[in-house]
PDB file of C-alpha atoms in Angstrom:
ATOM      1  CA  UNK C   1     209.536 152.857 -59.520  1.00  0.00           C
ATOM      2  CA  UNK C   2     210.298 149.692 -57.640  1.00  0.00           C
ATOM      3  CA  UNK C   3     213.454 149.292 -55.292  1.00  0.00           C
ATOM      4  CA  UNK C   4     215.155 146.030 -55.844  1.00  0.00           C
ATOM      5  CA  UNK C   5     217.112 145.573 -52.720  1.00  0.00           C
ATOM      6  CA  UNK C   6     218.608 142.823 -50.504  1.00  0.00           C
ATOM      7  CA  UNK C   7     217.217 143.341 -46.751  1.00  0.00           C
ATOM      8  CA  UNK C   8     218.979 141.951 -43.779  1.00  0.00           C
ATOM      9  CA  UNK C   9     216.927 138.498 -42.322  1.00  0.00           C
ATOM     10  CA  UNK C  10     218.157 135.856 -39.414  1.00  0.00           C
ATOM     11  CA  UNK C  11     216.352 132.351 -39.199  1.00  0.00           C
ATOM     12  CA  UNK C  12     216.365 130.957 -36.045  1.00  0.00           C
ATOM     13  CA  UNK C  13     219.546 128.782 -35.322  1.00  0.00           C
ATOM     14  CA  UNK C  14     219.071 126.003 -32.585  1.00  0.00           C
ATOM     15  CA  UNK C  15     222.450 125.360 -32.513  1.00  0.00           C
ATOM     16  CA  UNK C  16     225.934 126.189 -33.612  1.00  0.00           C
ATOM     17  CA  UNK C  17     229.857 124.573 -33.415  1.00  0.00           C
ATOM     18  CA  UNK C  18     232.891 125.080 -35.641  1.00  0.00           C
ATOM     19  CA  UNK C  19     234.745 122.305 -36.420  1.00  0.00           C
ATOM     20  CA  UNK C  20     237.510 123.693 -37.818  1.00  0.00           C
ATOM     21  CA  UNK C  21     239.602 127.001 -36.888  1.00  0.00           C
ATOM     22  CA  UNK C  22     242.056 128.284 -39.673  1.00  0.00           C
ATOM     23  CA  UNK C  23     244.606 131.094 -39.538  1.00  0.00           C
ATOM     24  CA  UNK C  24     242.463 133.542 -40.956  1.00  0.00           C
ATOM     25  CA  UNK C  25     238.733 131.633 -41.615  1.00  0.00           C
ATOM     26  CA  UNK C  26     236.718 129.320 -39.818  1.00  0.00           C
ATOM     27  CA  UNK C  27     234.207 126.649 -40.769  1.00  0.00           C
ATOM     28  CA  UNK C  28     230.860 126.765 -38.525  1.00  0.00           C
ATOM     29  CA  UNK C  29     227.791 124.790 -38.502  1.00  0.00           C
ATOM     30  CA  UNK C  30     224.364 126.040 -37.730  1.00  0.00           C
ATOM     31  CA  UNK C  31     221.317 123.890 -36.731  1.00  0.00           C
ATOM     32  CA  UNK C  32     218.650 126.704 -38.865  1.00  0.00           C
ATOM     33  CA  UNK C  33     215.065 126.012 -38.847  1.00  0.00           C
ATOM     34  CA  UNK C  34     213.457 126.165 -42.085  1.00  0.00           C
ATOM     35  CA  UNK C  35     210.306 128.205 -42.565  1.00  0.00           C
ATOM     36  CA  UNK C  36     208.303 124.632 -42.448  1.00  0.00           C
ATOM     37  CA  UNK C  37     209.892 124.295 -38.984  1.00  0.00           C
ATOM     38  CA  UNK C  38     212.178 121.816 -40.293  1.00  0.00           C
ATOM     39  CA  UNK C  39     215.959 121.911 -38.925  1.00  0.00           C
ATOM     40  CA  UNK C  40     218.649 121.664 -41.039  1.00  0.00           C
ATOM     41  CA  UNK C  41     222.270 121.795 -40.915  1.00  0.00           C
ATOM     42  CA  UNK C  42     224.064 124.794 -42.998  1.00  0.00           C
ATOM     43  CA  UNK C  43     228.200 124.401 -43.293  1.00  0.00           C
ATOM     44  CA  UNK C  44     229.975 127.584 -43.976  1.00  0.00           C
ATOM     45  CA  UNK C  45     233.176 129.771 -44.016  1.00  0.00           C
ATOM     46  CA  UNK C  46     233.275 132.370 -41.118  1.00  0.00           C
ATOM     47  CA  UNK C  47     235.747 135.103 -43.279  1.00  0.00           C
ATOM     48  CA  UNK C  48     236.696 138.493 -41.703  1.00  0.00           C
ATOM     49  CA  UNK C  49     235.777 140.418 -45.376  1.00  0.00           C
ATOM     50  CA  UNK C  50     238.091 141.712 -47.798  1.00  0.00           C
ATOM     51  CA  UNK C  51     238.438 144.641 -50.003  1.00  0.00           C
ATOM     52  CA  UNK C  52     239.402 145.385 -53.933  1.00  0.00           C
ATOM     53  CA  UNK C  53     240.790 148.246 -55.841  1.00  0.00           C
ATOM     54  CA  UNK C  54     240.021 148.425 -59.198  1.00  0.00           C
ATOM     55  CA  UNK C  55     242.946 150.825 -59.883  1.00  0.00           C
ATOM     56  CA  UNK C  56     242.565 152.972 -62.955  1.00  0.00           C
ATOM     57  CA  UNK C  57     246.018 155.446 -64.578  1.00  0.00           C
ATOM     58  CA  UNK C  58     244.891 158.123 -67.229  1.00  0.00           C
ATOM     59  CA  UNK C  59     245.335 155.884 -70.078  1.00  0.00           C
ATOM     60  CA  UNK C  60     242.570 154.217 -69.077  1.00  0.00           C
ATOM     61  CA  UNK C  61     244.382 151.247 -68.239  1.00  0.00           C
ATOM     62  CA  UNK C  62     243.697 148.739 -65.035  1.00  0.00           C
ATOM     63  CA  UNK C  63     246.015 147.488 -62.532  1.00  0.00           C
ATOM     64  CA  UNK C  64     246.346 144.091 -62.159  1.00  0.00           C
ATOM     65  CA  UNK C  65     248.466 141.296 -61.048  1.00  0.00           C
ATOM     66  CA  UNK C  66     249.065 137.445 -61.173  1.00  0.00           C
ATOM     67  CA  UNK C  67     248.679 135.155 -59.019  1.00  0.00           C
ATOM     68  CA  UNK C  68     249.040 131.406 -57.897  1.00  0.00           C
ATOM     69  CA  UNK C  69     245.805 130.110 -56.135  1.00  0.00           C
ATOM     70  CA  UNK C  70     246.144 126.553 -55.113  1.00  0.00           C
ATOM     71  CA  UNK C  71     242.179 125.915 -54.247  1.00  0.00           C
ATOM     72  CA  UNK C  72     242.181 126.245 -58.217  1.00  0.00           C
ATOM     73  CA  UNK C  73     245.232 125.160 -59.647  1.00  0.00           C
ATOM     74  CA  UNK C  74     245.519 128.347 -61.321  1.00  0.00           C
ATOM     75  CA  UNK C  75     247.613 131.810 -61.871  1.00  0.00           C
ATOM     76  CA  UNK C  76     244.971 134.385 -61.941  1.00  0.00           C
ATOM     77  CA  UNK C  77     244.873 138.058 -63.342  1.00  0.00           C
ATOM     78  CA  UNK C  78     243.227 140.200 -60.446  1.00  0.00           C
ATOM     79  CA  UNK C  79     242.848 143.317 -59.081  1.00  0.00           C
ATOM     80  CA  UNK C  80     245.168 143.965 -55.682  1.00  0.00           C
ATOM     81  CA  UNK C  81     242.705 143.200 -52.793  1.00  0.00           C
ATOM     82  CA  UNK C  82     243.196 141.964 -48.964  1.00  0.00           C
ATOM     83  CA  UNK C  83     241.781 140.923 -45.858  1.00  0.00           C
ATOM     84  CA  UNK C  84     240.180 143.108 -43.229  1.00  0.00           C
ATOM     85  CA  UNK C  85     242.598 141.499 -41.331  1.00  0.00           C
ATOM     86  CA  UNK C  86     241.790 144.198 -38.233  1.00  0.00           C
ATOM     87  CA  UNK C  87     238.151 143.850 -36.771  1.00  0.00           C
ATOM     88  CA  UNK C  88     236.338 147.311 -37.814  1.00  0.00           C
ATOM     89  CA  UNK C  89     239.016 148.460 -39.941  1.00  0.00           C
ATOM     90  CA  UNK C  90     238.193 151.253 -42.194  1.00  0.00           C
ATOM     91  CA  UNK C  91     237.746 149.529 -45.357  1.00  0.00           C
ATOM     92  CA  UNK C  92     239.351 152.610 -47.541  1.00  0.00           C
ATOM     93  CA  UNK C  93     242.304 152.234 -44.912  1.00  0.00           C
ATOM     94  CA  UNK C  94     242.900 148.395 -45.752  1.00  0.00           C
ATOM     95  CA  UNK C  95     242.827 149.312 -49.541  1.00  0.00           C
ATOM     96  CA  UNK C  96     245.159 152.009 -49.406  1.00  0.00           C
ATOM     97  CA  UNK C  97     247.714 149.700 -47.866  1.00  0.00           C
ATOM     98  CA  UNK C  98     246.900 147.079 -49.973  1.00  0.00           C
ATOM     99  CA  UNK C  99     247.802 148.766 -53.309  1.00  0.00           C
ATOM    100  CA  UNK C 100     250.525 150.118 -51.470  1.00  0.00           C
ATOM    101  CA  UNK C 101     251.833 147.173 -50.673  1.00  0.00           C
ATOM    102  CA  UNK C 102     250.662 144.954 -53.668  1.00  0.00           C
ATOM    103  CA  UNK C 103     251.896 147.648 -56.241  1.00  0.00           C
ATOM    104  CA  UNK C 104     253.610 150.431 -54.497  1.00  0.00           C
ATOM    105  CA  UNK C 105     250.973 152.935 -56.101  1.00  0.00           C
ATOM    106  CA  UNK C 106     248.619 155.321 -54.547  1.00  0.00           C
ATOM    107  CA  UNK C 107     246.015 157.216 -55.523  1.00  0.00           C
ATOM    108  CA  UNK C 108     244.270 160.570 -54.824  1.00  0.00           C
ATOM    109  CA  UNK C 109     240.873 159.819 -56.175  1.00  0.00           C
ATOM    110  CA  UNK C 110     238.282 157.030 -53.954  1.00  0.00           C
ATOM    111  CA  UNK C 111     235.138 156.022 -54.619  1.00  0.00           C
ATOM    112  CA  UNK C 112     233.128 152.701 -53.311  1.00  0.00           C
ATOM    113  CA  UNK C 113     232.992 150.814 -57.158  1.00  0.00           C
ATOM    114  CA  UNK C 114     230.644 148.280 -55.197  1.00  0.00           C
ATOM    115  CA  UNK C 115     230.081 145.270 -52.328  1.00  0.00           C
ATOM    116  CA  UNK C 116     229.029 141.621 -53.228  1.00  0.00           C
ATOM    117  CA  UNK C 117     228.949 138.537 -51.166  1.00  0.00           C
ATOM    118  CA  UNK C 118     231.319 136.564 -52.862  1.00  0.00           C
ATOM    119  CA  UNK C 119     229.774 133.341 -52.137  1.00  0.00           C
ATOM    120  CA  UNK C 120     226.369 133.819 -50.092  1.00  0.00           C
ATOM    121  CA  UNK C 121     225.681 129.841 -50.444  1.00  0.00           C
ATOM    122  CA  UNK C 122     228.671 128.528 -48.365  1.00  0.00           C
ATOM    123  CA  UNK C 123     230.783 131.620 -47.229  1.00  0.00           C
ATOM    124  CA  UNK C 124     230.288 134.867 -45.223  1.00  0.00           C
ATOM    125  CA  UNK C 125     232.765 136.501 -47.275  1.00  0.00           C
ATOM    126  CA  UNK C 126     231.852 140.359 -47.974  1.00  0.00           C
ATOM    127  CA  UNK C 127     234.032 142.590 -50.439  1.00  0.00           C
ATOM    128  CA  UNK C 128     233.833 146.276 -51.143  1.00  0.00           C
ATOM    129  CA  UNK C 129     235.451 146.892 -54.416  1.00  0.00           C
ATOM    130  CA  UNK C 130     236.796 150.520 -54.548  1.00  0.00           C
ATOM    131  CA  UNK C 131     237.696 152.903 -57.891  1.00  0.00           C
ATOM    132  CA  UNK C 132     240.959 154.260 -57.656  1.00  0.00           C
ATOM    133  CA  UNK C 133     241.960 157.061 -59.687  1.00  0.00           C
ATOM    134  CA  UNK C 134     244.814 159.675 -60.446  1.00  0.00           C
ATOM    135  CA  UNK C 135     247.524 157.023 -59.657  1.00  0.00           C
ATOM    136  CA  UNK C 136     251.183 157.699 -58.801  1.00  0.00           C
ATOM    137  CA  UNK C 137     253.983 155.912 -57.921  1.00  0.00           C
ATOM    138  CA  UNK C 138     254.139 155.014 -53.690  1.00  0.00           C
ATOM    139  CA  UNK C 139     256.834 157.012 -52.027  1.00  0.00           C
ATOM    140  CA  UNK C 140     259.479 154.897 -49.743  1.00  0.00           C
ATOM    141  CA  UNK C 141     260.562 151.260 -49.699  1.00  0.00           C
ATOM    142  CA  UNK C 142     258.876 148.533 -51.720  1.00  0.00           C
ATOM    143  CA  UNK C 143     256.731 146.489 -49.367  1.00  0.00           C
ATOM    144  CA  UNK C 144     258.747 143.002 -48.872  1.00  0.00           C
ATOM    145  CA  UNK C 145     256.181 139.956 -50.260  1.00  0.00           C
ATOM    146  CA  UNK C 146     256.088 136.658 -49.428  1.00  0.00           C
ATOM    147  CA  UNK C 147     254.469 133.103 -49.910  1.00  0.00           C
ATOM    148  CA  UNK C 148     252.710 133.458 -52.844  1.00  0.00           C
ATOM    149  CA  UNK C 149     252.792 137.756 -53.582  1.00  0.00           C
ATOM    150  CA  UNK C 150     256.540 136.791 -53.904  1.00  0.00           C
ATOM    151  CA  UNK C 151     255.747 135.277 -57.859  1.00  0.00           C
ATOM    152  CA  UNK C 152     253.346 137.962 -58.611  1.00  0.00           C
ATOM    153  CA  UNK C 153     253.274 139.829 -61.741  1.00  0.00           C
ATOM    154  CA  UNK C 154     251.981 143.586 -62.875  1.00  0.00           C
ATOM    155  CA  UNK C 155     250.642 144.711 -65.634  1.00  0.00           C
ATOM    156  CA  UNK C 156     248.542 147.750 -66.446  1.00  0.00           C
ATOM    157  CA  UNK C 157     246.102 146.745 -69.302  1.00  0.00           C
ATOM    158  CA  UNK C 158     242.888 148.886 -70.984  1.00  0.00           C
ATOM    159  CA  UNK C 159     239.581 148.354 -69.565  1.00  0.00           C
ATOM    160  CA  UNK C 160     238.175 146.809 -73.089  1.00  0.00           C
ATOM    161  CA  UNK C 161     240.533 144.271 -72.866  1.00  0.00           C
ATOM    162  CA  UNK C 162     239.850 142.891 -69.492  1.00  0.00           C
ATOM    163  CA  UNK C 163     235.937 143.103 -70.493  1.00  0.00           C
ATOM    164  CA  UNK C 164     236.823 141.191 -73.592  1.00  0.00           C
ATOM    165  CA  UNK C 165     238.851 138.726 -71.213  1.00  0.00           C
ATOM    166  CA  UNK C 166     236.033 138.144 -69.016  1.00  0.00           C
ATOM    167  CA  UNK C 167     233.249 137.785 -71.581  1.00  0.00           C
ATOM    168  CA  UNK C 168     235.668 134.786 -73.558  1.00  0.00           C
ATOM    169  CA  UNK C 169     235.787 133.321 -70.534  1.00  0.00           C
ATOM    170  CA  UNK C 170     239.555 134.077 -70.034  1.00  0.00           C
ATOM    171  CA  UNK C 171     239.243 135.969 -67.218  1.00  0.00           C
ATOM    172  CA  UNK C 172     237.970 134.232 -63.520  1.00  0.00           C
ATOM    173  CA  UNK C 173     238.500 136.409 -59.992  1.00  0.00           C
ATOM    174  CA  UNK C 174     235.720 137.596 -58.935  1.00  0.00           C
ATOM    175  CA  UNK C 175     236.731 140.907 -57.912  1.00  0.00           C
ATOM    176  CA  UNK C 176     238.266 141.823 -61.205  1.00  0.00           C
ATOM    177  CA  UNK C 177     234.777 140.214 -62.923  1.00  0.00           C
ATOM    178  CA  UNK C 178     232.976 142.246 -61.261  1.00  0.00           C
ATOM    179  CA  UNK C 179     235.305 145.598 -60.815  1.00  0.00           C
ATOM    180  CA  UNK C 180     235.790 145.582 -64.306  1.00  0.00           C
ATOM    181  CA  UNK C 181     231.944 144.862 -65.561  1.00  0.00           C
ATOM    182  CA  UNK C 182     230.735 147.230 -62.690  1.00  0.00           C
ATOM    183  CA  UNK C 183     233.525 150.218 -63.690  1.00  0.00           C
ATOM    184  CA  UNK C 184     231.630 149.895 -67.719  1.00  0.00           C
ATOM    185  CA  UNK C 185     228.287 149.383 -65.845  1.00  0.00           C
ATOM    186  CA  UNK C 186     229.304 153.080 -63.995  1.00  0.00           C
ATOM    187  CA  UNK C 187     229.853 154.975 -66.975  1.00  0.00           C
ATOM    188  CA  UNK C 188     226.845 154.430 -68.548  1.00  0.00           C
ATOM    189  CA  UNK C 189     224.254 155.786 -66.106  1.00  0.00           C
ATOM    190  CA  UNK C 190     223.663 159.932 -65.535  1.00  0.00           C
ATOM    191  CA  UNK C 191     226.487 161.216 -63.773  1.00  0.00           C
ATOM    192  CA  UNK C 192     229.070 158.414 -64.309  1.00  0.00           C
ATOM    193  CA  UNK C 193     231.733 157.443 -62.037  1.00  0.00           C
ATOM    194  CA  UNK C 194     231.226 161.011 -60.581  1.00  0.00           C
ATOM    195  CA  UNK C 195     227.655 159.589 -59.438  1.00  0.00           C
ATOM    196  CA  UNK C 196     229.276 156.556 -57.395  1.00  0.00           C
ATOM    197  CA  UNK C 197     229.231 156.471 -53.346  1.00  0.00           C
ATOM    198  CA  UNK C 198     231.887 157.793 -51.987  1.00  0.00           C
ATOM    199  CA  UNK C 199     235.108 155.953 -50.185  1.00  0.00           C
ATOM    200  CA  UNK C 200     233.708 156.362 -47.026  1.00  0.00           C
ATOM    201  CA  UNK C 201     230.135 155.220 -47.480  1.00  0.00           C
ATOM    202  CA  UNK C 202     228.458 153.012 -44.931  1.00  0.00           C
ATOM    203  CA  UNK C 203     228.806 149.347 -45.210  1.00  0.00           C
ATOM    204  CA  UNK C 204     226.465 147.519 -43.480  1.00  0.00           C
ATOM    205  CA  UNK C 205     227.958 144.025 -44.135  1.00  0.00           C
ATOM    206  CA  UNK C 206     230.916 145.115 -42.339  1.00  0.00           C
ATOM    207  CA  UNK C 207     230.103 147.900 -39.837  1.00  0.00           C
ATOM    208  CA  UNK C 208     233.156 150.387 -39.633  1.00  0.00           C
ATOM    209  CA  UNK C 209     234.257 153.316 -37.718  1.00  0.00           C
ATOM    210  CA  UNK C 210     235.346 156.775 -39.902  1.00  0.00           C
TER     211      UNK C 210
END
């Protein structure tokens, strides 16, 4: 049987400068030579990596919440995710206090759900989207929101629906594309969503410390 898998690769880069530093992101520009031994120049977000939690109760329903994205115009439906806003943060760390702090729940069960690039072309963006399971209300004080968390809504819906979302064409973050097709994808290969990597599986895309 064949192994289909993407394999780490860096082209030679002649030059580099970033233009522009954000509060978060950066934009750099890289003077790559092309295998003809052309140069070219390649524009592109610098992003720290984020994580996902496809959150899942026992009425097979997901978590999700609503939220304003200028860059779009839009309120989307997504699953609570974050920045790895601390440089080799454990990634199951940064999603614990995410859906702490997105919707005061935790969870007992972990499992890596799976990583994607969210946009290879023009950003370095990496996500690990995580399975959460045997949810429970967070103990303590809410986590105070602000900017745009401060308009978000909750909602727990069933897994068919959001598929049925998706596939009409209803349905647009990435993360919750991708969670939710990935969580169906899970359950129908030997072993299920016992068979996926655990929470603490290596990431190579963004190299953390246990």
């Amino acid at each position: 049987m064949t192994t289909i898998r993407d394999t780490a690769e860096q082209w030679e880069v002649r030059a580099t400068a970033t233009p522009f530093v954000g509060n978060k992101t950066s934009v750099r520009t890289d003077e790559v030579v092309m295998p003809d031994g052309e140069v070219v120049h390649r524009d592109y977000q610098v992003h720290p990596g984020s994580v996902a939690v496809l959150a899942l109760d026992d009425q097979d329903r997901v978590l999700i919440l609503k939220q304003y994205r200028h860059p779009v115009l839009m309120k989307l439906w997504e699953i609570p995710a974050g920045l790895l806003d601390i440089p080799g943060e454990n990634p199951l760390h940064a999603a614990q206090r995410e859906l702490y702090e997105e919707a005061h729940v935790k969870a007992e069960d972990w499992r890596v759900l799976t990583d994607v690039y969210t946009t290879p072309g023009g950003c370095s963006e990496a996500v690990r989207i995580f399975l959460a399971r045997d949810l429970a209300e967070a103990e303590g004080e809410r986590f105070e929101v602000e900017h745009e968390e401060a308009d978000m809504e909750l909602a727990r819906v069933p897994l068919a629906d959001l598929v049925s979302g998706v596939l009409a064409g209803d349905l647009h973050n990435n993360c919750l594309v991708v969670g939710a097709l990935s969580l169906v994808a899970a359950r129908s290969v030997e072993g299920g969503m016992d068979a996926l990597r655990p929470a603490e599986a290596p990431w190579p895309a963004r190299p953390f410390e246990a």
